[in-house]
C-alpha positions as CSV (number, residue, x, y, z in Angstrom):
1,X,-193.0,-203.9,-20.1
2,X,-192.6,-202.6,-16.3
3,X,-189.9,-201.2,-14.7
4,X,-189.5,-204.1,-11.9
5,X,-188.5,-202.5,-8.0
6,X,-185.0,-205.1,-8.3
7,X,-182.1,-204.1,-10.0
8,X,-179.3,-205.8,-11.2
9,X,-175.6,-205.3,-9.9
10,X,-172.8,-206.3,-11.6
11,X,-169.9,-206.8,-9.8
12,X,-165.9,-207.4,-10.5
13,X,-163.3,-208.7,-9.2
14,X,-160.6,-206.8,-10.3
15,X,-162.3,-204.1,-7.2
16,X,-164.2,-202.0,-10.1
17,X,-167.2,-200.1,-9.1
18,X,-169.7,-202.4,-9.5
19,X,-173.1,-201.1,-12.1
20,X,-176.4,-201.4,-11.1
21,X,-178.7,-202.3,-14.3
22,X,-182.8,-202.2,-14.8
23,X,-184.6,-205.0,-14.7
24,X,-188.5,-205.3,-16.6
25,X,-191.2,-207.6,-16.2
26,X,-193.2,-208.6,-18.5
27,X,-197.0,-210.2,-18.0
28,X,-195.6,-213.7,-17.6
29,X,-192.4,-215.5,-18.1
30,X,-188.9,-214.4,-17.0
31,X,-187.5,-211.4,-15.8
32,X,-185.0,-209.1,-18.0
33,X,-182.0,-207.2,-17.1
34,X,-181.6,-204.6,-19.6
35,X,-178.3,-204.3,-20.1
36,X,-178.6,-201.6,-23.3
37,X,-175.9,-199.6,-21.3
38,X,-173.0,-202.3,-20.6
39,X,-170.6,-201.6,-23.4
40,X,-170.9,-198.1,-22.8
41,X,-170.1,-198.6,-18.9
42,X,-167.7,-201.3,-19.3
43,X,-166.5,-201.4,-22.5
44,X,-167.7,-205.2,-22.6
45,X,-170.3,-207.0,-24.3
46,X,-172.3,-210.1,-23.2
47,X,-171.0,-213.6,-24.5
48,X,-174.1,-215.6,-25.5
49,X,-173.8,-217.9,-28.3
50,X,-177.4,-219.1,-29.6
51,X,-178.8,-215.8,-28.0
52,X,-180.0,-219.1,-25.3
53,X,-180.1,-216.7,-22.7
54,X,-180.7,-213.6,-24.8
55,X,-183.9,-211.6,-25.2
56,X,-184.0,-209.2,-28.1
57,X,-187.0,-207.8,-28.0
58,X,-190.4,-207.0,-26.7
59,X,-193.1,-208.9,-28.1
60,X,-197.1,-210.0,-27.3
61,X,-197.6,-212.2,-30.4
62,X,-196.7,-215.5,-28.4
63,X,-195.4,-217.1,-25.3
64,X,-194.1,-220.0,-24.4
65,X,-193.2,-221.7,-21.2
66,X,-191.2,-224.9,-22.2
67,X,-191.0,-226.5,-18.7
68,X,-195.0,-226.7,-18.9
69,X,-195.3,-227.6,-21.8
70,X,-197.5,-224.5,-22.4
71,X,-197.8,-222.4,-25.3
72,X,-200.1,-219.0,-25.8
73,X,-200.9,-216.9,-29.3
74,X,-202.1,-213.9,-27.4
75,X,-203.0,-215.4,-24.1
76,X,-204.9,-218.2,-25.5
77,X,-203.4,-222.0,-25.1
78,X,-202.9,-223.4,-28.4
79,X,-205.4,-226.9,-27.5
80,X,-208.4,-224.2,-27.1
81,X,-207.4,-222.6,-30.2
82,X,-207.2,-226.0,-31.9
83,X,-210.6,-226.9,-31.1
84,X,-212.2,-224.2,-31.5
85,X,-211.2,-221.8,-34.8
86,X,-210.2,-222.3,-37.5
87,X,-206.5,-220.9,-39.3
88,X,-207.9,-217.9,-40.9
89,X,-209.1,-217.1,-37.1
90,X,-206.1,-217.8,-36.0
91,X,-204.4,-215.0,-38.6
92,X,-206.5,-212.5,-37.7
93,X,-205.9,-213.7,-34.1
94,X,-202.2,-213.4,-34.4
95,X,-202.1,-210.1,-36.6
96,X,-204.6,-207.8,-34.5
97,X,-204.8,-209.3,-30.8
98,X,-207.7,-211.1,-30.2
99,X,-210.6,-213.3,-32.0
100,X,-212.8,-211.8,-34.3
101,X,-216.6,-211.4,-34.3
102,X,-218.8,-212.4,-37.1
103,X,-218.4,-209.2,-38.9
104,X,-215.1,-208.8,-38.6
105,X,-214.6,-213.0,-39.3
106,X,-216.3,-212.6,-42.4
107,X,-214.4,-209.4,-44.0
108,X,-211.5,-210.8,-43.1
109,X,-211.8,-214.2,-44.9
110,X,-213.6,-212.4,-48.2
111,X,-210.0,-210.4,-47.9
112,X,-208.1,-213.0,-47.7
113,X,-209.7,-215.2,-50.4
114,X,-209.8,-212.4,-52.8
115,X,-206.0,-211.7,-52.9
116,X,-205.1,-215.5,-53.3
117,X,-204.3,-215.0,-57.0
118,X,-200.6,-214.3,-58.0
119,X,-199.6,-212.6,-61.1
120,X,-199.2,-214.4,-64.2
121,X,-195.7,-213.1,-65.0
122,X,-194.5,-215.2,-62.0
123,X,-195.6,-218.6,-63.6
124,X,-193.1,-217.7,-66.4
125,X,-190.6,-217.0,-63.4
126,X,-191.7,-220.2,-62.5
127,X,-190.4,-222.2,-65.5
128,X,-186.8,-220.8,-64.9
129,X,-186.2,-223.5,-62.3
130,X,-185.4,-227.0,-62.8
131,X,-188.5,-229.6,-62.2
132,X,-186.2,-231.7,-59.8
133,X,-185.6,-228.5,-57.6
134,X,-185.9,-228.6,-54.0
135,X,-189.4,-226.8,-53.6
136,X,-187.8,-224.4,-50.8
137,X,-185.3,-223.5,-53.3
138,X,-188.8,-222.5,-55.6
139,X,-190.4,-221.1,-52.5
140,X,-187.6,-218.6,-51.8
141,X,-187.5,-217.4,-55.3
142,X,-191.0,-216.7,-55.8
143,X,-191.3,-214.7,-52.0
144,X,-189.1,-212.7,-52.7
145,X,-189.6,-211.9,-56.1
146,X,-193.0,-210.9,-55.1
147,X,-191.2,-207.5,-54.3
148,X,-191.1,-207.0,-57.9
149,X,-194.7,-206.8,-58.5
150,X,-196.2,-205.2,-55.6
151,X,-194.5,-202.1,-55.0
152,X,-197.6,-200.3,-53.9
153,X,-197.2,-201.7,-50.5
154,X,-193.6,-201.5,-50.1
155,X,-193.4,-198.4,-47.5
156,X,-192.7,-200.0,-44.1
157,X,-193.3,-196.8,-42.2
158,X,-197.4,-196.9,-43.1
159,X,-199.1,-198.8,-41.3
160,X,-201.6,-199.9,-44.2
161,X,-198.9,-201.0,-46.2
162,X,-198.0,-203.4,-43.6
163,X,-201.3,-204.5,-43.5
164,X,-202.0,-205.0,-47.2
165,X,-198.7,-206.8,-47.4
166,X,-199.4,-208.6,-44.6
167,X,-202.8,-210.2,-46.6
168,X,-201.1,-210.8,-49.3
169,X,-198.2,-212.9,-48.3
170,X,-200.9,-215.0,-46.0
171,X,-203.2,-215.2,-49.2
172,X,-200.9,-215.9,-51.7
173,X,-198.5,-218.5,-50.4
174,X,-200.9,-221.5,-50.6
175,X,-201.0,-220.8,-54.5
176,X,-197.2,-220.2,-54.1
177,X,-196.4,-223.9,-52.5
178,X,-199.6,-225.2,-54.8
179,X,-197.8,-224.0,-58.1
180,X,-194.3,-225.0,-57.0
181,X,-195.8,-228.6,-56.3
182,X,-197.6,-228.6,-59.8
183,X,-194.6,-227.5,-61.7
184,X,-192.3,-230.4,-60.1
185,X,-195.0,-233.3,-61.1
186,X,-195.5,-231.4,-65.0
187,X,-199.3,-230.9,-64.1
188,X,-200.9,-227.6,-64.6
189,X,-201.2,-224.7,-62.3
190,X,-204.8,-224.9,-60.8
191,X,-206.2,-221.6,-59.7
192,X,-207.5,-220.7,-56.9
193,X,-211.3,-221.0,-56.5
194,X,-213.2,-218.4,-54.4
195,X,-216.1,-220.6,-52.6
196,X,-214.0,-222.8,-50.8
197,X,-212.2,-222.3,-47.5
198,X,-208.0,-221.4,-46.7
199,X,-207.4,-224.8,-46.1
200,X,-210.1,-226.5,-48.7
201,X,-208.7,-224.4,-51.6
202,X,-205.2,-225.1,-51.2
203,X,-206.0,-228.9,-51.5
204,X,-207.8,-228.4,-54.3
205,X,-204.5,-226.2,-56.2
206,X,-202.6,-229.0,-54.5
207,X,-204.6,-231.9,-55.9
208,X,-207.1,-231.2,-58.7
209,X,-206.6,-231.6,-62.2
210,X,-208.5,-230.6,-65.1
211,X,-209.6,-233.7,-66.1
212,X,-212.7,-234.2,-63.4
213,X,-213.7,-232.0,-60.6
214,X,-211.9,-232.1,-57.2
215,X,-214.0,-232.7,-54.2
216,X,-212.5,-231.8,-50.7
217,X,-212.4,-234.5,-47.9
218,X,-213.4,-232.9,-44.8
219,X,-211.2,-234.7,-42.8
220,X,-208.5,-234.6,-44.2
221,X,-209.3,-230.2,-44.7
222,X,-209.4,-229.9,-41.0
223,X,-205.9,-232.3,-39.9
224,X,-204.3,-229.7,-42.3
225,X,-205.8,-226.9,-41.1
226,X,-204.4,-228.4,-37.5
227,X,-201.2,-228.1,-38.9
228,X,-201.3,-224.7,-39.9
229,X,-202.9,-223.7,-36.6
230,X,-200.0,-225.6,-35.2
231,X,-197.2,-223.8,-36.8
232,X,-198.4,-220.2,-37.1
233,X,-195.8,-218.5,-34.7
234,X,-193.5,-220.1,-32.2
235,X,-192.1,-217.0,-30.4
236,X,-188.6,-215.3,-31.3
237,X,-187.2,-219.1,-33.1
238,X,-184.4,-219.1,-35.7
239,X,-186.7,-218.0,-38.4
240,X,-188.6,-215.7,-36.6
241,X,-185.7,-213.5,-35.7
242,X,-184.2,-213.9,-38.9
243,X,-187.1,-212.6,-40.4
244,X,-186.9,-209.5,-37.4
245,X,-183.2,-209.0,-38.1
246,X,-183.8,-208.7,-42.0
247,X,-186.6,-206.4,-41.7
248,X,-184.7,-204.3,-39.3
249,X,-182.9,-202.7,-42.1
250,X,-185.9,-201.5,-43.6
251,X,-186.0,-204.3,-46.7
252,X,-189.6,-204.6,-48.0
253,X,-191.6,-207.7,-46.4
254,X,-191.5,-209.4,-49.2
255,X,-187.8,-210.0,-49.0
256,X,-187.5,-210.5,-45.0
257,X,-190.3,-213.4,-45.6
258,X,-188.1,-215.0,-48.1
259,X,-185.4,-214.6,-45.6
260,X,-187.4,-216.9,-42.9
261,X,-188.2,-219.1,-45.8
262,X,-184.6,-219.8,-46.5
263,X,-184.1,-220.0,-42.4
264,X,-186.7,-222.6,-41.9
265,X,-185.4,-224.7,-44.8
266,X,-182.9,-226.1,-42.5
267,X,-183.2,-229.7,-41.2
268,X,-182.4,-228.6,-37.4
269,X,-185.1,-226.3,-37.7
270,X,-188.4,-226.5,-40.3
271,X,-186.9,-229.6,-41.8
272,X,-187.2,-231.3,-38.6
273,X,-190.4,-233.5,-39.8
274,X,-189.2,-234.4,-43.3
275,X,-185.9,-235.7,-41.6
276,X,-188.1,-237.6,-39.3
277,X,-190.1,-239.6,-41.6
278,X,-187.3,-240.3,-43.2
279,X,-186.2,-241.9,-40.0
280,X,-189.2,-243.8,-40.0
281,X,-188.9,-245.1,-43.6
282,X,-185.4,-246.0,-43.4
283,X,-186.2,-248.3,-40.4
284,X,-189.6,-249.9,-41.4
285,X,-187.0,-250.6,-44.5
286,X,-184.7,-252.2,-42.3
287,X,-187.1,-254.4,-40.3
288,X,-189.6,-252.5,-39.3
289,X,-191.3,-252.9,-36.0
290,X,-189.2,-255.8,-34.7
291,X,-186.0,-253.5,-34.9
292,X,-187.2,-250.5,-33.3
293,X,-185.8,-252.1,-29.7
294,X,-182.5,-252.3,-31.8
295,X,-182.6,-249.2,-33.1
296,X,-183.7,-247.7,-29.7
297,X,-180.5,-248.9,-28.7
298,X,-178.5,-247.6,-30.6
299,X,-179.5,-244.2,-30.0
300,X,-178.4,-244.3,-26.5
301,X,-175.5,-245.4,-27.9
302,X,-173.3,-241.6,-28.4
303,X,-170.4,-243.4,-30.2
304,X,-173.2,-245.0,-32.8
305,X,-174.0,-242.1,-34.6
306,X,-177.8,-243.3,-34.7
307,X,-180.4,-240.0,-33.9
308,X,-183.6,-240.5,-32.8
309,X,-185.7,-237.3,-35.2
310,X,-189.0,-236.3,-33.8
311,X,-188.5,-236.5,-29.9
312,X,-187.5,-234.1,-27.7
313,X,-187.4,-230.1,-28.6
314,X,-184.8,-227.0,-27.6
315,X,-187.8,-225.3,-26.0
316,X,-190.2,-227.6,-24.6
317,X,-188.6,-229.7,-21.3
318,X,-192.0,-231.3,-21.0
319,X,-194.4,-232.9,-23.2
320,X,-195.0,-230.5,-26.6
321,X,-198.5,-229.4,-26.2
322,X,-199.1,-229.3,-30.2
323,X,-197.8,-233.2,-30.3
324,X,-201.0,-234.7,-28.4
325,X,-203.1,-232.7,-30.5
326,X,-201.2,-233.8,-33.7
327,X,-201.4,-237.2,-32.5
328,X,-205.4,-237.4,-32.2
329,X,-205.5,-235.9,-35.9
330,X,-203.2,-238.7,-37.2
331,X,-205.5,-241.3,-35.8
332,X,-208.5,-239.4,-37.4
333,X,-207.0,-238.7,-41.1
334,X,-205.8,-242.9,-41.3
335,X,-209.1,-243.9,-40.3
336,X,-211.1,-241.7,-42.8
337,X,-208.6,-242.7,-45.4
338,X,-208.4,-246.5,-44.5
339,X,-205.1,-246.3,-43.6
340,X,-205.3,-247.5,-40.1
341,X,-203.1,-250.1,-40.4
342,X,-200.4,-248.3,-41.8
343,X,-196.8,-249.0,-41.1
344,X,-195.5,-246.0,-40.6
345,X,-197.9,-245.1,-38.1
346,X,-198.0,-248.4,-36.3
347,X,-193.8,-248.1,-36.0
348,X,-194.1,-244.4,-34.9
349,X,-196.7,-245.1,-31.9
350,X,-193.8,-248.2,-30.7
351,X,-191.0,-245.9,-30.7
352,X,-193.5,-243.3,-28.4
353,X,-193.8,-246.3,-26.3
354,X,-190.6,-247.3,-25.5
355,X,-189.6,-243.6,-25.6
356,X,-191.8,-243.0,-23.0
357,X,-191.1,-245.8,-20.7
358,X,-187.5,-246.4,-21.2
359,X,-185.7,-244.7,-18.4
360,X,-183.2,-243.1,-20.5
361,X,-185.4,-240.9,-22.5
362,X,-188.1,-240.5,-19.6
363,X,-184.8,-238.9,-17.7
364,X,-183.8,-236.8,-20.9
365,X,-188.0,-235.9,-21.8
366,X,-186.9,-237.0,-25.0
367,X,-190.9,-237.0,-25.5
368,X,-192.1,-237.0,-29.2
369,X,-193.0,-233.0,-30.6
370,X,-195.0,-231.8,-32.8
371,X,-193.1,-233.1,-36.4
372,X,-193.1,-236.5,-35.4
373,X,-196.9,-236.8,-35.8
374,X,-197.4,-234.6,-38.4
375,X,-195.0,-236.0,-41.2
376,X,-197.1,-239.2,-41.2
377,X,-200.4,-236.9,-41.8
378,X,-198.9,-235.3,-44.7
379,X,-197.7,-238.4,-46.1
380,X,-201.2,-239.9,-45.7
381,X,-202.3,-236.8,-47.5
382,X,-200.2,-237.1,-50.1
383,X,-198.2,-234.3,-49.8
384,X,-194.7,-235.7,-50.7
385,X,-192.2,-235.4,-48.0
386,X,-189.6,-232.6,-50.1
387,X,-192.9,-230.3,-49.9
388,X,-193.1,-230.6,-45.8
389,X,-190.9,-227.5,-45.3
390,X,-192.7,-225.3,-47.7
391,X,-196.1,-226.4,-45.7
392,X,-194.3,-225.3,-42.8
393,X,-193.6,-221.9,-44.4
394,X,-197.2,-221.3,-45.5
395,X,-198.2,-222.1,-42.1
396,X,-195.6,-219.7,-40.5
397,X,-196.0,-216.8,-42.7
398,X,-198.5,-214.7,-40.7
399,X,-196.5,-215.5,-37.7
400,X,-193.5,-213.8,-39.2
401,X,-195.2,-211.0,-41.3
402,X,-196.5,-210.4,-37.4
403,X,-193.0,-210.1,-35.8
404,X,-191.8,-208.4,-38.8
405,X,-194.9,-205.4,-38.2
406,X,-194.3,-205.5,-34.3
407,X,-190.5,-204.6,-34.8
408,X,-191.7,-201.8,-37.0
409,X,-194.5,-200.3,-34.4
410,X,-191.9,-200.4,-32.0
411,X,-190.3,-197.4,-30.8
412,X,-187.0,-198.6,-29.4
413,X,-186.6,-200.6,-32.6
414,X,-182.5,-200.6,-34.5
415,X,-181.5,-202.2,-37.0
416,X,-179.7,-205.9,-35.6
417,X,-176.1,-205.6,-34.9
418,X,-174.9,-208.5,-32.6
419,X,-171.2,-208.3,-31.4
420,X,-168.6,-210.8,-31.0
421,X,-165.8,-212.1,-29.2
422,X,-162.6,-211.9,-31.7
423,X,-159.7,-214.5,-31.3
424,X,-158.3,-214.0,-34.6
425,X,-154.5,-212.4,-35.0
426,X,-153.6,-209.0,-33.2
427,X,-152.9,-206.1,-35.5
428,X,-149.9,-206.8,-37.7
429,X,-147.9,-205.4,-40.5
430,X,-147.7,-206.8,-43.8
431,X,-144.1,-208.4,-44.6
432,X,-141.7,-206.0,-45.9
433,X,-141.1,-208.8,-48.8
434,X,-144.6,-207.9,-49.8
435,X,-144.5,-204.0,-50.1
C-alpha cells in the first residue's frame, strides 16, 4: 500500500486537540485511514459492528467492487476466468499471482492429483459419526483432524510448509466431501483415480460404484468446475477472516481451515443456496408457478415473515457478476441432461422476472446472486442439497489456505484482538451476606 498526500483529522467537540491520522491507497478501491494509533492517542476505540466499514488487512488475492458488480482474483474479472481456465488454473492463479504456463500448468496439476489420497486411518475416523449427520458436521471433523496425520508440514513460519499444506488441503478435500457423501448413502468409499481431471475425479468418488465403470459427462464436469471457479475466494467474507483470525495465533492450517468450514456452514453465509432451493421446493409444493405472484407478495410484505433466498447480496449493489454466468451453465447442464423442462428451473427464471421488473425489488437490486442458480445445477447433478455447503467448502479451500499464507508473509501481521464497547455493570463488591 502507499502512503496517500491526505491525511485524516479527527476532531472533538469537547475543544481537544484534534489528531491527524495516515491515510493508504491501495491499487483500486477505497481509501484507508489507518488509525493503528487511536487508542493510544485517545484512549478510544472505533465502534464498528460487522467490521462493515472496517479493513483489517492488506491483501492482493481478490477485489471486489460491489456497486459494479465487478469482481477480480488477481486483477482478472471472474467472466474471463470463467471462460477461459479451468479451477486447478484458477488455484495456482489464486496461490502464486498470476496464470501458469504450460510447464508450470502441468507440474502443478500432476501435484495436485498425486496428493488426492487421504490416509486410511481417517476412514475408521470416519465411521465414528452417525450416517444421518449433517455432512459439514463430517467435513469439520475430518479437516481438522488432518492435523493429526501430517505433522511434517505443520511449521507456519516455512514457507514450504505452507505450500505443501497448501496442496494438500486443495487435493484432498474432494475425497474428503466424496467420502463423507459415500458414508451417509452406506456405499463404499471410491478412490481417487489418477487419469482424470479435479473436477472429473471428484464426480467419479461422488458417483461410481463398484459395480460398473463410471464414465464422466462433460457437461456436467465443466458446470461444476464453474462452481468451483465461482467460489474460490470472495475477499475478507465471514469465513475468510475467520479462517485469518484463527490462523493468527499460529494454529496449524489444518485447524484454521476447519475453522472457515464451520464459518461457512451457516445459512446467512455458505448455506445461502441450500436455503434457497429449499425456497424453491417449498413453493413449487405449494402451487408452483401460479403462486409465485402470491408469494412475491408477500415478501414485500415485512409483517409476513416470507424471505425471498437467492436475490440480492451484502456486497454486490448491482447485478452479481458470477449469477449470469451460473445462469448460462444451468441452461446448459438441463439440456444435456434432458431436464429442460424442469420445475424448479422454470419457477426460478419467473421469480427473476418479476424480481427484475417489479419496482420494489428493481429499487432495492434485489437481483438474483450467485446461489440462486447454482442450487438448481447441483440438484440436477445429483448432489443432494445437505452436501451444497461442503461443495462450497471444497471450492473455497484454496481461497482461504491463500489468506491464511498472506497473513503469515505479512510483516505487520498480530494475532486478532477486536475490542468492544462494554455496557454491562460498573465494578462492584460482592454482598457482605456472601463473604
Amino acid at each position: 500500500m502507499q502512503l496517500s498526500d491526505n491525511k485524516a483529522t479527527l476532531s472533538f467537540s469537547d475543544g481537544s486537540a484534534p489528531i491527524e491520522f495516515p491515510v493508504y491507497q491501495g491499487t483500486v478501491g477505497p481509501d484507508v485511514i489507518d488509525i493503528r494509533k487511536l487508542y493510544g492517542q485517545t484512549g478510544m476505540f472505533t465502534y464498528d459492528p460487522g467490521f462493515l466499514s472496517t479493513a483489517s488487512c492488506e491483501s492482493g488475492i481478490t477485489y471486489i467492487d460491489g456497486d459494479k458488480g465487478q469482481l477480480l482474483y488477481r486483477g482478472y474479472p471472474i467472466d474471463q476466468l470463467a471462460e477461459s481456465c479451468n479451477f486447478l488454473d484458477i488455484c495456482y492463479l489464486i496461490l502464486n499471482g498470476d496464470l501458469p504456463n504450460e510447464t508450470e500448468k502441468t507440474e502443478f496439476d500432476s501435484l495436485v492429483t498425486h496428493h488426492t489420497m487421504v490416509n486410511e486411518q481417517l476412514h475408521f475416523f470416519l465411521r465414528g459419526f452417525r450416517r444421518d449427520a449433517h455432512p459439514m458436521a463430517v467435513l469439520t471433523g475430518l479437516v481438522g483432524a488432518l492435523s493429526a496425520f501430517y505433522h511434517d508440514s505443520t511449521d507456519i513460519t516455512n514457507p514450504h510448509h505452507r505450500h505443501v499444506s497448501a496442496i494438500r488441503l486443495i487435493a484432498k478435500m474432494p475425497t474428503l466431501v466424496a467420502m463423507a457423501y459415500k458414508y451417509s448413502q452406506g456405499q463404499p468409499f471410491i478412490y481417487p483415480q489418477n487419469d482424470l481431471s479435479y473436477t472429473g475425479n471428484f464426480l467419479r468418488m461422488m458417483f461410481a460404484t463398484p459395480c460398473e465403470e463410471y464414465k464422466v459427462n462433460e457437461v456436467v464436469e465443466r458446470a461444476l468446475d464453474r462452481i468451483f471457479i465461482l467460489h474460490a475466494d470472495h475477499e475478507q467474507n465471514a469465513s475468510t477472516s475467520t479462517v485469518r483470525l484463527c490462523g493468527s495465533s499460529g494454529t496449524n492450517p489444518f485447524a484454521a481451515i476447519a475453522a472457515g468450514v464451520g464459518c461457512l456452514w451457516g445459512p446467512a453465509h455458505g448455506g445461502a443456496n441450500e436455503a434457497c432451493l429449499q425456497m424453491l421446493e417449498e413453493l413449487q409444493a405449494n402451487g408452483g408457478i401460479a403462486k409465485v405472484g402470491e408469494f412475491m407478495e408477500k415478501v414485500k410484505d415485512k409483517n409476513s415473515g416470507v424471505r425471498l433466498m437467492g436475490f440480492g447480496h451484502r456486497v454486490y449493489k448491482n447485478y452479481d457478476p458470477r449469477a449470469k454466468l451460473m445462469q448460462e451453465t444451468c441452461k446448459e447442464v438441463l439440456a444435456a441432461l434432458g431436464l429442460e423442462n424442469d420445475p424448479l428451473f422454470k419457477l426460478a427464471m419467473e421469480l427473476e422476472r418479476i424480481a427484475l421488473e417489479d419496482p420494489y425489488f428493481v429499487e432495492r437490486k434485489l437481483y438474483p446472486n450467485v446461489d440462486f442458480y447454482s442450487g438448481i445445477v447441483q440438484r440436477a447433478i445429483g448432489i443432494p442439497t445437505s452436501l451444497f455447503t461442503a461443495i462450497f467448502a471444497l471450492a473455497r479451500t484454496v481461497g482461504w489456505i491463500a489468506q491464511w499464507s498472506e497473513m503469515l508473509s505479512d510483516p505487520d501481521y498480530k494475532i486478532g484482538r477486536p475490542r468492544q464497547l462494554y455496557t454491562g455493570s460498573i465494578p462492584r463488591d460482592i454482598p457482605s451476606s456472601r463473604k
